[in-house]
N, CA and C of each residue as an Amber inpcrd file, in Angstrom:
protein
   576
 -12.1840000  -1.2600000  -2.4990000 -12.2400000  -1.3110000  -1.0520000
 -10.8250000  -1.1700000  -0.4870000 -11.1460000  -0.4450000   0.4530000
  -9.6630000   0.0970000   0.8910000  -9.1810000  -0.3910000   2.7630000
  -8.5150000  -1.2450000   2.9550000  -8.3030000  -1.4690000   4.6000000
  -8.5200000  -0.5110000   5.3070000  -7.5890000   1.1430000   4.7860000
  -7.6420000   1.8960000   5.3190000  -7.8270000   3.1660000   4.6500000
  -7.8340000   4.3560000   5.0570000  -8.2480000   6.1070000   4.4590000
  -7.6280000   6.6230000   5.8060000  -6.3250000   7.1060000   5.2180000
  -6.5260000   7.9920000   6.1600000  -6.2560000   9.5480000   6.2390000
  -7.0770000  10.8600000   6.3510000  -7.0570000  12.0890000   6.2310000
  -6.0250000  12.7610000   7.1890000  -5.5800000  13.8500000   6.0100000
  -4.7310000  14.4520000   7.2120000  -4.4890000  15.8280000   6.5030000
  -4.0370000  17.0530000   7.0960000  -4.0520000  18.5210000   6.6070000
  -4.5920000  19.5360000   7.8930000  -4.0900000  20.5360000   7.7280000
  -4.1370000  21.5820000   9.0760000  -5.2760000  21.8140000   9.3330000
  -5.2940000  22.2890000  10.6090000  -6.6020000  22.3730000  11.3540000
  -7.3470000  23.4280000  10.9410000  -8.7810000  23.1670000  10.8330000
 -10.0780000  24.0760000  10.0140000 -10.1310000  24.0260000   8.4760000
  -9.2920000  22.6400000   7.7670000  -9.2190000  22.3750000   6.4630000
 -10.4870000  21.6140000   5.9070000 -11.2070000  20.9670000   6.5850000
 -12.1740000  20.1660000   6.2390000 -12.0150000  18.6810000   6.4040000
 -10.9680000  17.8230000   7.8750000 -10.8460000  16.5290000   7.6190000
 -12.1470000  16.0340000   8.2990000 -12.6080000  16.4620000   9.5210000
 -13.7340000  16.0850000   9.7290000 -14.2690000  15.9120000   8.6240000
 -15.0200000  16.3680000   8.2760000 -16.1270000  16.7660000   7.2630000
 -15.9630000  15.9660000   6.1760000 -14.8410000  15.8700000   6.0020000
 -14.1700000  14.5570000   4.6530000 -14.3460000  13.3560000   5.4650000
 -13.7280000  13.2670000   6.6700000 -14.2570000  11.4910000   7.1810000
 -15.5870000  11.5010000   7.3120000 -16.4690000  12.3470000   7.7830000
 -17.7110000  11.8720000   7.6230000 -18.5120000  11.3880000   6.3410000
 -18.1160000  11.9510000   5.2710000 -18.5310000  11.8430000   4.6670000
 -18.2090000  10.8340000   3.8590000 -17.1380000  10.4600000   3.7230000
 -16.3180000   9.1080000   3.0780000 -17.1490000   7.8560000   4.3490000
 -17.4290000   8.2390000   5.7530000 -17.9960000   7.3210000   6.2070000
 -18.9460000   6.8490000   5.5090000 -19.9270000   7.9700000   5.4650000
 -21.2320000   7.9140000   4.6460000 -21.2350000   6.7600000   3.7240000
 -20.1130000   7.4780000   2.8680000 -19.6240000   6.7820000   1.5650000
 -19.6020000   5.0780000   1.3500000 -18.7740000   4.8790000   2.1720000
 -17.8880000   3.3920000   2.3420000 -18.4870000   2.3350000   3.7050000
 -19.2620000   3.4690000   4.2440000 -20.0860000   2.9190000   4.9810000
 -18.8990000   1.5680000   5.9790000 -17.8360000   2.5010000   6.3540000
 -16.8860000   1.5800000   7.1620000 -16.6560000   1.6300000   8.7650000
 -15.6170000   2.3850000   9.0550000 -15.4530000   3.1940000  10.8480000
 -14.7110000   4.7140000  10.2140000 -14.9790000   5.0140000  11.5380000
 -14.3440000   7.1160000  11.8090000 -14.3260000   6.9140000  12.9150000
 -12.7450000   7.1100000  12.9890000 -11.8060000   7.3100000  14.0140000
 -11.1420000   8.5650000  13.9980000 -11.2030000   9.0840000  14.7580000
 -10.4830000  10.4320000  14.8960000 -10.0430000  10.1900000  16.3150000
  -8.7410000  11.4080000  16.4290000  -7.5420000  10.8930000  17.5500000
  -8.7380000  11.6790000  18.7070000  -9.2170000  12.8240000  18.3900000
 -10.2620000  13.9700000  19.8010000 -11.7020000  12.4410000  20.2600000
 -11.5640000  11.3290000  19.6590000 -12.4090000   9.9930000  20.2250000
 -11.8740000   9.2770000  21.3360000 -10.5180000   9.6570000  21.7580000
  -9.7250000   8.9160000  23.0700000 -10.3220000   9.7900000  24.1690000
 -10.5160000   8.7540000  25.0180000 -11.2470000   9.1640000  26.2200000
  -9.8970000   9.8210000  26.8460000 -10.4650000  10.8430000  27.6280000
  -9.8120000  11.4040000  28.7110000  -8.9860000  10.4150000  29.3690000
  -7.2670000  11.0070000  30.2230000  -6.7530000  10.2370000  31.1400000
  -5.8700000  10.8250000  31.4540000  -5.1560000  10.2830000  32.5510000
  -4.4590000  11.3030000  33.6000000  -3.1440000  10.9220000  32.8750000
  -1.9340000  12.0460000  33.2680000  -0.6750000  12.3670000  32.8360000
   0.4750000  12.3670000  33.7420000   0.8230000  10.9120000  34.1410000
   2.3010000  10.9340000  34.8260000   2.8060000  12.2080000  35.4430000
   2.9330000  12.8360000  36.6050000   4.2150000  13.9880000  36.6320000
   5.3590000  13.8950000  36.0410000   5.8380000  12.9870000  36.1360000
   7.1650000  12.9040000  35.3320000   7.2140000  12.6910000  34.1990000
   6.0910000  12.9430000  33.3140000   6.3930000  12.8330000  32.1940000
   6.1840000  14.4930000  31.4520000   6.7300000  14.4790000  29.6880000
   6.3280000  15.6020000  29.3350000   4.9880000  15.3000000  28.8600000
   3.8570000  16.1500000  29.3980000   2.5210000  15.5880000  29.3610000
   1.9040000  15.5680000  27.6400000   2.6300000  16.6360000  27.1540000
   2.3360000  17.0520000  25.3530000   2.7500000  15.6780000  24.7890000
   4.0710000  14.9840000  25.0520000   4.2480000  13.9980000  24.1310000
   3.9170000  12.6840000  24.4990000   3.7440000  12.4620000  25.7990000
   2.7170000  11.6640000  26.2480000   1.5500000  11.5360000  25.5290000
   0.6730000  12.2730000  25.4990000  -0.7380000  12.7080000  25.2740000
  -0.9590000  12.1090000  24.2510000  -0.0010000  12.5110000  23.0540000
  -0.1700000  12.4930000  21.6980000   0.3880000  11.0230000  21.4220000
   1.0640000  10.7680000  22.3730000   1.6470000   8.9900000  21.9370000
   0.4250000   8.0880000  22.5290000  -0.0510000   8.4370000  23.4850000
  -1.2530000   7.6200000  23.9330000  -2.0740000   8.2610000  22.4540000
  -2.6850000   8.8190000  22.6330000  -3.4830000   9.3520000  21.8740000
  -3.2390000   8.5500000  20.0790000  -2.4260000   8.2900000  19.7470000
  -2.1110000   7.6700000  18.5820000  -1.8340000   5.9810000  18.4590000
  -1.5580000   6.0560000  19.2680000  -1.2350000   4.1270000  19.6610000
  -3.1710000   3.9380000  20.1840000  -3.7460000   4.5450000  20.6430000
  -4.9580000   4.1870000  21.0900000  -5.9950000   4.1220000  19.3960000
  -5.7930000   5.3820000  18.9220000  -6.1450000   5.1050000  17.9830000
  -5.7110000   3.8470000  16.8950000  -4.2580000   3.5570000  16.7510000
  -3.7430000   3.0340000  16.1070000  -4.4250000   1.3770000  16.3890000
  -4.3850000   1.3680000  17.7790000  -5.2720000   0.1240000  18.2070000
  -6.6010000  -0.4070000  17.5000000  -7.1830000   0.8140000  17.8390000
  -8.8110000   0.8860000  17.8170000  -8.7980000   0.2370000  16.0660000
  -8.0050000   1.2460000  15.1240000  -8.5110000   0.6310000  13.9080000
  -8.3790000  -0.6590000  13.7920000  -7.0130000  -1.1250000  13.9110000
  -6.4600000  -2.7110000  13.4640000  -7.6400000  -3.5420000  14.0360000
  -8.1210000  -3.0090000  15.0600000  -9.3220000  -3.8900000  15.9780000
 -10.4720000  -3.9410000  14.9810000 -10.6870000  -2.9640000  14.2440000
 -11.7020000  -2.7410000  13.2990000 -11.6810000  -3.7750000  12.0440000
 -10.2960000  -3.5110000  11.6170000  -9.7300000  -4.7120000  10.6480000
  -9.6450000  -6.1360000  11.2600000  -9.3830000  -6.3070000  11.9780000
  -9.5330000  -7.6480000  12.3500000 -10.6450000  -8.3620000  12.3600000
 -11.2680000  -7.7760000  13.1640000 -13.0550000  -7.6660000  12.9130000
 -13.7740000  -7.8910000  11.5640000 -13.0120000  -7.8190000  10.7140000
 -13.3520000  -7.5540000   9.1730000 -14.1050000  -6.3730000   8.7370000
 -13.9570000  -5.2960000   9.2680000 -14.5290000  -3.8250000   9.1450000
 -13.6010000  -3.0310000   7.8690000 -13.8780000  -2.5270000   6.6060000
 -12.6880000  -2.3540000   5.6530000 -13.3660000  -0.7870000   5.6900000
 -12.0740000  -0.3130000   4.7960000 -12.8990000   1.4660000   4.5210000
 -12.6740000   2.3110000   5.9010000 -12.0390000   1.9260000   6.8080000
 -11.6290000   2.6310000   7.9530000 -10.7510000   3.9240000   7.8090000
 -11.7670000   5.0610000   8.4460000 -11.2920000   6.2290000   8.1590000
 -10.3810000   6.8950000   9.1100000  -9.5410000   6.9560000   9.3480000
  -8.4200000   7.9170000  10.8160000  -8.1500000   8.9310000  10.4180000
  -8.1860000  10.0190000  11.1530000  -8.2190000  11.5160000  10.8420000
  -7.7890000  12.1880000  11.8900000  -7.3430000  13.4140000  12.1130000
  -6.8600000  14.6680000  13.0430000  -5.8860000  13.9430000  13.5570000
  -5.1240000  13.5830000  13.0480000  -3.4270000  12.9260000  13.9680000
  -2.6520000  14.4030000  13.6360000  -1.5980000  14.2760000  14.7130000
  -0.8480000  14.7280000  14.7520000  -0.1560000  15.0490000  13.4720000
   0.3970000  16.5730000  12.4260000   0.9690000  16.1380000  11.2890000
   2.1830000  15.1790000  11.6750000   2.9770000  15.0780000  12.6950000
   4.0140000  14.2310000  12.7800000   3.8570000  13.0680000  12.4630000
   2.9960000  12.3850000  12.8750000   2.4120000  11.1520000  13.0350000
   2.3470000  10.7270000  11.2780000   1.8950000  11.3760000  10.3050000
   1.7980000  10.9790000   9.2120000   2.8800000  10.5620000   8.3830000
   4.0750000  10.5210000   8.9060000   5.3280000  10.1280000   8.2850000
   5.6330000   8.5100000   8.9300000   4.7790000   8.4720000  10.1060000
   4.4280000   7.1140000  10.8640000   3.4200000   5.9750000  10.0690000
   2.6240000   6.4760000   9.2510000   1.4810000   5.9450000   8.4750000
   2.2500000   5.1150000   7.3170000   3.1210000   4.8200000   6.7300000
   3.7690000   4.0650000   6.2350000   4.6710000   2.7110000   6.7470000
   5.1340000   3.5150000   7.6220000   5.8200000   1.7380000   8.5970000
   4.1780000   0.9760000   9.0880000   3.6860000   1.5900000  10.5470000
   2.7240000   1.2360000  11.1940000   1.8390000   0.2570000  10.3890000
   1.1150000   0.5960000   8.8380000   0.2050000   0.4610000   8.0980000
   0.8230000  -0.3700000   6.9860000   1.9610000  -0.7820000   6.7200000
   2.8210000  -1.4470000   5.6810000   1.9660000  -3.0470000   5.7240000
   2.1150000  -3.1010000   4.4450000   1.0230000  -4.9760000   4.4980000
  -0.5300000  -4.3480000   4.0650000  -0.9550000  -3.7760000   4.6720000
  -2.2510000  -3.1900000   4.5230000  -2.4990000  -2.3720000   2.9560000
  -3.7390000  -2.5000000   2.4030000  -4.2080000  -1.6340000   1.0820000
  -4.7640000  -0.2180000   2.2210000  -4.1390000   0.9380000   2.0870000
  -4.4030000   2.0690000   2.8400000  -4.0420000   3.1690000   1.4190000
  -4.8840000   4.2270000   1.9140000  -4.6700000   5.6410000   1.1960000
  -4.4780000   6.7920000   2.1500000  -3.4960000   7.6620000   2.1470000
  -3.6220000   8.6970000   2.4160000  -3.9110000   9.9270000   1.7940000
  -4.9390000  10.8140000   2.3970000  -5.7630000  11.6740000   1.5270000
  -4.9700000  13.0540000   2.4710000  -4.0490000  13.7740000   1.3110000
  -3.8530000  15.2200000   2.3610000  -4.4470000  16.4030000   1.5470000
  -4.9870000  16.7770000   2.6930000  -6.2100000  18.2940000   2.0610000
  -4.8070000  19.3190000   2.0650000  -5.2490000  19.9380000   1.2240000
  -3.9900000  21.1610000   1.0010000  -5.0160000  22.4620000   0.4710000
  -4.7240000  23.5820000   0.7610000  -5.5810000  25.1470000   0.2530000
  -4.5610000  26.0300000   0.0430000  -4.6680000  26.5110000  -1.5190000
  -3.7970000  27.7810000  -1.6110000  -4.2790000  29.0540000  -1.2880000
  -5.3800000  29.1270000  -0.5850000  -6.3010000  30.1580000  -0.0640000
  -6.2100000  30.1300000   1.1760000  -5.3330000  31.0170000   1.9660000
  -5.6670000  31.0010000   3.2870000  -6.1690000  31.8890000   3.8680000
  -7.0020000  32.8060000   3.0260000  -8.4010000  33.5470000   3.7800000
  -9.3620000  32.2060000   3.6360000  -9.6290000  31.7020000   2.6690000
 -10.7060000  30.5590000   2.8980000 -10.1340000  29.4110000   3.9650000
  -9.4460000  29.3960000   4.4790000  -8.7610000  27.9640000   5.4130000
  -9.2990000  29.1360000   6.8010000  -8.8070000  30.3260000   6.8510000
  -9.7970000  31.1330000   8.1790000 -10.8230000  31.2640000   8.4070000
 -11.3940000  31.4620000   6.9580000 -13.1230000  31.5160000   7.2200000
 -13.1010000  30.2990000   7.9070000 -12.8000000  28.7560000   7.2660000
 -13.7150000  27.6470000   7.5230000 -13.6290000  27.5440000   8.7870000
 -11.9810000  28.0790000   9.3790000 -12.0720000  27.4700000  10.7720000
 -12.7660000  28.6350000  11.4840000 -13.1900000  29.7200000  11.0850000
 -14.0370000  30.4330000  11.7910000 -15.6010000  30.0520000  11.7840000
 -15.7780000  29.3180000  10.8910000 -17.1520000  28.9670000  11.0330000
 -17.4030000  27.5110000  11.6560000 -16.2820000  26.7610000  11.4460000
 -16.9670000  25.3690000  12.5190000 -17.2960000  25.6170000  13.7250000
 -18.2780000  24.2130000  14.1260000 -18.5830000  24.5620000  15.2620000
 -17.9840000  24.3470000  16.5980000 -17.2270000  23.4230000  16.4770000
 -16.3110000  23.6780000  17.5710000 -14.7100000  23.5370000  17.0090000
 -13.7030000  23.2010000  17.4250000 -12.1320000  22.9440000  17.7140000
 -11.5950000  24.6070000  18.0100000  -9.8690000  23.8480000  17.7760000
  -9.4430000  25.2040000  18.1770000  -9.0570000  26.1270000  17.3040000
  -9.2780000  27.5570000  17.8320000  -9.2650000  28.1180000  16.4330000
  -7.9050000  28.8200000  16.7400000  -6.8040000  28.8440000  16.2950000
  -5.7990000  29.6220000  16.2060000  -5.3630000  29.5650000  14.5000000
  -5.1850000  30.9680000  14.2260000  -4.9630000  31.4520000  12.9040000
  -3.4970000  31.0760000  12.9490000  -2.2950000  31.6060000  13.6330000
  -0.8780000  31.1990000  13.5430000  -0.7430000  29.9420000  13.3100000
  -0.9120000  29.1810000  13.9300000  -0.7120000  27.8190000  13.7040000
  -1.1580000  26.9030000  12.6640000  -2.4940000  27.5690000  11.9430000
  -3.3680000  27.4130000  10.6590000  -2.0750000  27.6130000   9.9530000
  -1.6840000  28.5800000   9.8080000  -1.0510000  28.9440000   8.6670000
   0.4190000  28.3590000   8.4900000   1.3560000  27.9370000   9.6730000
   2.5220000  27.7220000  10.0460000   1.9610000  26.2030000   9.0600000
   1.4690000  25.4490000  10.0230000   0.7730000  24.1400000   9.7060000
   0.9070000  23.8120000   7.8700000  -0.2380000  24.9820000   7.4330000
  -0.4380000  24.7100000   6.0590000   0.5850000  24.7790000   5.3050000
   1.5400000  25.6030000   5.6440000   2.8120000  25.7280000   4.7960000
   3.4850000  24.5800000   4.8980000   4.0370000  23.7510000   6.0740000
   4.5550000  22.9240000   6.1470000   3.9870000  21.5230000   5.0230000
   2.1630000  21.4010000   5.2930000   1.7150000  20.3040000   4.6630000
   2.3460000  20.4270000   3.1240000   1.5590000  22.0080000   2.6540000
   1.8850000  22.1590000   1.3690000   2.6920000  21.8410000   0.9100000
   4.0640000  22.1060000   1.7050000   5.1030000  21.8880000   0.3850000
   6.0170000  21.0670000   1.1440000   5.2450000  19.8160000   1.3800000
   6.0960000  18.6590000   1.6340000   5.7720000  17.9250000   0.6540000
   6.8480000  17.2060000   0.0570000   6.2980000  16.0550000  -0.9500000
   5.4110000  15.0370000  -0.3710000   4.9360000  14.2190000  -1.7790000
   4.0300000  12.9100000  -1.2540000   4.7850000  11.9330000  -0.5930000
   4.3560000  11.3150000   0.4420000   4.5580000   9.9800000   0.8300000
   4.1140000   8.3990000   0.4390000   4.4180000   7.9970000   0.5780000
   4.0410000   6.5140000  -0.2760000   2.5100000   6.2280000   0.0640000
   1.9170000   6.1550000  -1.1940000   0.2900000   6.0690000  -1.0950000
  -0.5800000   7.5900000  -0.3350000   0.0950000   8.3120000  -0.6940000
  -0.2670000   9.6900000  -0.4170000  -0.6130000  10.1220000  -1.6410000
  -1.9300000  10.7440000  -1.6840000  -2.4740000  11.8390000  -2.6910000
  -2.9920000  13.0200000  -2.1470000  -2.9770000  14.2820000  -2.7090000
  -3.0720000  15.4020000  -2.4780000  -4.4160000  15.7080000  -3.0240000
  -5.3200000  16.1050000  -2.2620000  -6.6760000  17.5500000  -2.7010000
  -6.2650000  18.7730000  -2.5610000  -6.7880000  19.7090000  -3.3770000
  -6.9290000  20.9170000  -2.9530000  -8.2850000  21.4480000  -2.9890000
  -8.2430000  21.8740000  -1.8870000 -10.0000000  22.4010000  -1.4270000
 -10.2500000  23.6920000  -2.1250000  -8.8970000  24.5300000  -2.5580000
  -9.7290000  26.1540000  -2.5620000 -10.3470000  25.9470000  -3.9020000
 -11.6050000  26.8940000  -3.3860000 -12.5450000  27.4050000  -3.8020000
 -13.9990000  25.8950000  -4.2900000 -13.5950000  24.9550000  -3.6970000
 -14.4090000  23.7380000  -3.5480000 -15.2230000  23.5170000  -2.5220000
 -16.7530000  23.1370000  -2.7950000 -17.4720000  22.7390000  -1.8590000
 -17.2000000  21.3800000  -1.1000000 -17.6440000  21.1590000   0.1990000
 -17.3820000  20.0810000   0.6870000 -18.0530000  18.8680000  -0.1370000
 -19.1380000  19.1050000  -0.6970000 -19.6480000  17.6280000  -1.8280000
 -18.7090000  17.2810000  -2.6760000 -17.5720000  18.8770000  -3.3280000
 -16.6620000  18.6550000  -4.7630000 -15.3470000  18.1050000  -3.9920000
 -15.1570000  18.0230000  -2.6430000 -13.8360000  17.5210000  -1.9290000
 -14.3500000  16.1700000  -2.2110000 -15.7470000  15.7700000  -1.2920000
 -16.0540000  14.3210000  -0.9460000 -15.7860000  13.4060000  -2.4760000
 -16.3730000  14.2500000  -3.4970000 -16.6650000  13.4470000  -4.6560000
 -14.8630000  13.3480000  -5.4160000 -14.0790000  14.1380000  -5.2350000
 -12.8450000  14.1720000  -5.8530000 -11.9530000  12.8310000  -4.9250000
 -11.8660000  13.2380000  -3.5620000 -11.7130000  11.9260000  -2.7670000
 -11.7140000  10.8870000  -3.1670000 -13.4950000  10.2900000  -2.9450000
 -13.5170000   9.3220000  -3.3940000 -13.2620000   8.5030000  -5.0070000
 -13.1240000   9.8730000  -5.4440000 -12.5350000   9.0080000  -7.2240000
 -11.0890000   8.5520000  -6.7670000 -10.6020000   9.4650000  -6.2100000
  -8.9600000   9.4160000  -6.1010000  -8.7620000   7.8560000  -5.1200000
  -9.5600000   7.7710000  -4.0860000  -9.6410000   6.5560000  -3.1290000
  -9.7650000   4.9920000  -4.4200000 -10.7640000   5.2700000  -4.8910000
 -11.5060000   4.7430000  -5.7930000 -10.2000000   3.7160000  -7.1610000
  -9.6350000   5.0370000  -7.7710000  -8.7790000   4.7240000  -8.2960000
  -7.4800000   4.8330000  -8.1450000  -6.6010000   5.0540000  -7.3660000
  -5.3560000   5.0180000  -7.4500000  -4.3690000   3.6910000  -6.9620000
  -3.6520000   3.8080000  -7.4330000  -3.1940000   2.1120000  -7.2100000
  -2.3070000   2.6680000  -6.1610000  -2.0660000   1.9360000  -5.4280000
  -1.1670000   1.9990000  -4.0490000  -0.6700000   0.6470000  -3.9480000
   0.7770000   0.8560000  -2.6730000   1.3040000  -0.4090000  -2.6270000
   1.2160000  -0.6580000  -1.5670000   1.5870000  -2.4020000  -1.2040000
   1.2660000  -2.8000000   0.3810000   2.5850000  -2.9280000   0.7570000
   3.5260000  -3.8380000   0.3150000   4.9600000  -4.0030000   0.2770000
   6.1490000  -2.4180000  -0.7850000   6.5960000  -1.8760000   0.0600000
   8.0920000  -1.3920000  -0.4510000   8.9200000  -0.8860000   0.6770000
   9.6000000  -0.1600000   0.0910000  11.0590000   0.5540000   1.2630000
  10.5830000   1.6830000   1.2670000  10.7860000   2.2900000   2.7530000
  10.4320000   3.5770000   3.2140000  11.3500000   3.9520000   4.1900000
  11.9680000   5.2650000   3.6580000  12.8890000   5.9400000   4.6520000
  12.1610000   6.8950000   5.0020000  11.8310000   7.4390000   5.7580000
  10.9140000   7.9240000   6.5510000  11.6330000   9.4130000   6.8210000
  11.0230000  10.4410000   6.6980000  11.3400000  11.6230000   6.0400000
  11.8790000  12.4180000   7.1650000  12.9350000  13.3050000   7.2950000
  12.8060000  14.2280000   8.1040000  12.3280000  14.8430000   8.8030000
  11.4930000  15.1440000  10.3840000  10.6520000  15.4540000  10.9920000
  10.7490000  16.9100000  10.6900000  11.8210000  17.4240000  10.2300000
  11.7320000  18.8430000   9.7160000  10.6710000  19.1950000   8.6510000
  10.0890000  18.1700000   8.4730000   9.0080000  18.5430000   7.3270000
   7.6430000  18.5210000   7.4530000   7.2200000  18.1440000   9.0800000
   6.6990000  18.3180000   9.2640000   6.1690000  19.1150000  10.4390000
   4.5820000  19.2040000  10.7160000   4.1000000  19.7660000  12.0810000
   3.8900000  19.5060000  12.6890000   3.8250000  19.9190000  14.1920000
   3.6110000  19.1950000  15.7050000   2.9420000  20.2140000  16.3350000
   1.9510000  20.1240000  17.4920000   1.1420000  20.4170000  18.2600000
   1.8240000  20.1980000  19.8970000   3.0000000  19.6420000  19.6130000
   3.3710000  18.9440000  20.5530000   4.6380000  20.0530000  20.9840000
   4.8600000  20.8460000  21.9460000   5.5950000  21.7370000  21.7790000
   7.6130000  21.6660000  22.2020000   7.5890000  20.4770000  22.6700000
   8.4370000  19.6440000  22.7900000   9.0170000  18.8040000  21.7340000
   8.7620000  18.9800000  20.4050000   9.5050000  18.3460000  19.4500000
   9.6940000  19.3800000  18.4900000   9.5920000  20.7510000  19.1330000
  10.4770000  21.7270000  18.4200000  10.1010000  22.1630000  17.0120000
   8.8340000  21.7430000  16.2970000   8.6300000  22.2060000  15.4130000
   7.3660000  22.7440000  14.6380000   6.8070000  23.3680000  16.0430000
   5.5890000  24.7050000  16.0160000   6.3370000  26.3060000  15.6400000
């Protein structure tokens, strides 16, 4: 049993589809950041990094609320890639996993996002995105999938072994990585 799961990897990779199904699984919460209700945006602010800081502190809320509650197996998904270099301070004390989907196929990372049924579909940013995830190293309590050429049952079932078994820590030191290594949506932190 895990406090937390949390998914992360470029858009049209399969994290939906992995939190649902680990919901299924663990039978815990799914939280995803597109679950914050609508709300208005300061003029004076830059509304992109606004958005995404509400948008992550709301989430960030919502789970601990879950944990407190005694709700375990809590799944958070579609953050910002920036945000995932945040998942180590924020989450420190806690038994958490991070699960990053990675594809060395990026005709199959287009199909998928051409076939869901909704988000956004931009191919540039698919691909900018995936490069960045790919070849960033792991972060503390970070494990890597790779989806190509895997069905969503052979993701869910590899997941959860990896959830299942890997030892992770609650207490260590974390220097917290270069934002150059990762991706943003946010077009104001310069690294779309």
């Amino acid at each position: 049993m895990r406090d937390f799961i949390f998914i992360i990897g470029t858009s049209g990779i399969g994290k939906t589809t992995l939190g649902k199904g680990l919901f299924r699984h663990y039978n815990g919460a799914f939280v995803e950041q597109n679950m914050v209700p609508e709300f208005g945006i300061p003029q004076d602010l830059d509304g992109g990094v606004f958005e995404e800081q509400v948008c992550w502190e709301c989430c960030v809320a919502q789970m601990k609320k879950f944990h407190e509650l005694g709700i375990r197996n809590i799944i958070g998904s579609d953050f910002d890639d920036l945000r995932t270099a945040d998942i180590p301070i924020v989450f420190q004390g806690y038994n958490y996993i991070t699960i990053k989907l990675v594809c060395d196929d990026l005709k199959q990372l287009q199909n998928q996002m051409k076939n869901r049924k909704n988000g956004l579909i931009d191919f540039d940013l698919q691909k900018k995105c995936s490069n960045k995830i790919n070849n960033r190293p792991l972060l503390i309590n970070e494990a890597e999938v790779n989806i190509t050429n895997k069905t969503p049952e052979q993701v869910l079932d590899e997941a959860a072994r990896i959830i299942d078994n890997t030892k992770t820590f609650m207490q260590y030191k974390y220097q917290k990585p270069s934002k150059d290594l990762f991706y943003s949506w946010v077009f104001s932190n310069g690294l779309r």
